[in-house]
Coordinates of C-alpha atoms in Angstrom, one line a residue:
M101 CA 39.2 -95.2 6.5
S102 CA 41.2 -92.6 8.5
K103 CA 44.1 -93.3 10.8
S104 CA 43.9 -92.7 14.4
I105 CA 46.4 -90.5 16.2
Q106 CA 48.1 -93.5 17.7
D107 CA 48.6 -94.9 14.2
W108 CA 50.2 -91.7 13.0
T109 CA 52.4 -91.6 16.1
R110 CA 53.6 -95.1 15.5
E111 CA 54.3 -94.3 11.9
I112 CA 56.3 -91.2 12.8
Q113 CA 58.3 -93.1 15.5
R114 CA 59.1 -95.8 12.9
T115 CA 60.3 -93.3 10.4
N116 CA 62.4 -91.5 13.0
K117 CA 64.0 -94.9 13.9
I118 CA 64.8 -95.6 10.3
A119 CA 66.3 -92.1 9.8
A120 CA 68.4 -92.6 13.0
I121 CA 69.6 -96.0 11.6
V122 CA 70.5 -94.4 8.3
I123 CA 72.5 -91.6 10.0
I124 CA 74.4 -94.1 12.2
V125 CA 75.3 -96.4 9.3
S126 CA 76.4 -93.4 7.3
F127 CA 78.6 -92.2 10.2
I128 CA 80.2 -95.6 10.6
F129 CA 80.8 -95.8 6.8
L130 CA 82.4 -92.4 6.7
S131 CA 84.5 -93.2 9.8
G132 CA 85.7 -96.4 8.0
L133 CA 86.7 -94.3 5.0
L134 CA 88.6 -91.9 7.2
F135 CA 90.6 -94.8 8.6
L136 CA 91.2 -96.2 5.1
T137 CA 92.8 -92.9 4.0
R138 CA 95.0 -93.0 7.1
A139 CA 96.2 -96.5 6.3
V140 CA 96.7 -95.7 2.6
S141 CA 98.6 -92.5 3.3
A142 CA 101.0 -94.4 5.6
E143 CA 101.9 -96.4 2.4
E144 CA 102.4 -93.3 0.3
T145 CA 106.2 -93.4 0.5
V146 CA 106.4 -97.0 -0.5
T147 CA 104.1 -96.4 -3.5
K148 CA 106.1 -93.4 -4.7
A149 CA 109.4 -95.1 -4.3
G150 CA 108.2 -98.1 -6.3
G151 CA 106.6 -96.0 -9.0
G152 CA 103.1 -96.7 -10.3
I153 CA 99.8 -95.1 -9.3
D154 CA 99.6 -92.6 -6.5
W155 CA 96.8 -94.3 -4.6
P156 CA 96.4 -91.8 -1.8
E157 CA 95.6 -89.1 -4.3
A158 CA 93.0 -91.3 -6.0
V159 CA 91.5 -92.2 -2.7
K160 CA 91.3 -88.6 -1.7
V161 CA 89.5 -87.7 -4.9
A162 CA 87.1 -90.6 -4.4
I163 CA 86.3 -89.7 -0.9
G164 CA 85.9 -86.1 -2.0
F165 CA 83.2 -87.1 -4.5
I166 CA 81.5 -89.4 -2.0
S167 CA 81.4 -86.7 0.7
A168 CA 80.1 -84.2 -1.8
A169 CA 77.3 -86.6 -2.8
L170 CA 76.5 -87.4 0.8
A171 CA 76.4 -83.7 1.7
T172 CA 73.9 -83.0 -1.0
G173 CA 71.9 -86.1 -0.6
M174 CA 71.6 -86.0 3.2
G175 CA 71.0 -82.3 3.2
S176 CA 68.2 -82.7 0.6
F177 CA 66.7 -85.7 2.6
A178 CA 66.7 -83.7 5.8
A179 CA 65.2 -80.7 4.1
G180 CA 62.5 -82.9 2.6
R181 CA 61.6 -84.3 6.0
A182 CA 61.6 -80.9 7.6
V183 CA 59.5 -79.3 4.9
S184 CA 57.0 -82.2 5.0
M185 CA 56.5 -81.7 8.8
V186 CA 56.7 -77.9 8.9
G187 CA 54.7 -77.4 5.7
S188 CA 51.8 -79.6 6.8
A189 CA 51.7 -77.9 10.2
A190 CA 51.9 -74.4 8.6
M191 CA 49.1 -75.1 6.2
G192 CA 46.9 -76.4 9.0
A193 CA 47.6 -73.3 11.0
V194 CA 47.0 -71.0 8.0
A195 CA 43.6 -72.8 7.4
E196 CA 42.6 -71.7 10.9
K197 CA 44.3 -68.3 10.9
P198 CA 45.0 -66.9 7.4
E199 CA 46.9 -63.9 8.8
I200 CA 49.9 -66.0 9.8
L201 CA 50.7 -67.1 6.2
G202 CA 53.9 -64.9 6.1
R203 CA 55.3 -66.3 9.3
S204 CA 54.6 -69.9 8.3
L205 CA 56.3 -69.4 4.9
I206 CA 59.4 -68.2 6.8
F207 CA 59.6 -71.5 8.7
V208 CA 59.2 -73.5 5.5
G209 CA 62.0 -71.4 4.0
L210 CA 64.2 -72.1 6.9
A211 CA 63.7 -75.8 6.6
E212 CA 64.5 -75.6 2.8
G213 CA 67.7 -73.8 3.7
V214 CA 69.2 -77.0 4.9
A215 CA 69.3 -78.3 1.3
I216 CA 71.0 -75.2 0.1
Y217 CA 73.6 -75.5 2.8
G218 CA 74.3 -79.1 1.8
L219 CA 74.7 -77.9 -1.8
I220 CA 77.1 -75.2 -0.8
I221 CA 79.2 -77.6 1.3
S222 CA 79.4 -80.0 -1.7
I223 CA 80.5 -77.2 -4.0
I224 CA 83.2 -76.3 -1.5
I225 CA 84.3 -79.9 -1.3
L226 CA 84.3 -80.3 -5.1
G227 CA 86.4 -77.1 -5.4
K228 CA 89.1 -78.7 -3.2
V229 CA 89.1 -82.0 -5.1

């Protein structure tokens, strides 16, 4: 039993809504972490004067690791979605016109570059932590 075009359209719209919700929740979470570091760094002088653990440094390291993981994870997720859409369209086009294989591979490679950029950003973040 094959799906109709309307079913495919509804499924794509549902997945796009889920992806948008994930992005919004991630943005809110990261904004909360940013405000948390601001509040903790305001208490830095009190912590250093009283001795003990340097919490702001620990929080900075934790946020560095979280942001590196998010850069890699979200970059890979976005690349996977892009390659799934671009790759299926490219293979359909190549089936009709085999001479456009080279151009279609370039588009798939551009979509895969998003994951590489996410990995590079996470390496830069980990280098600063």
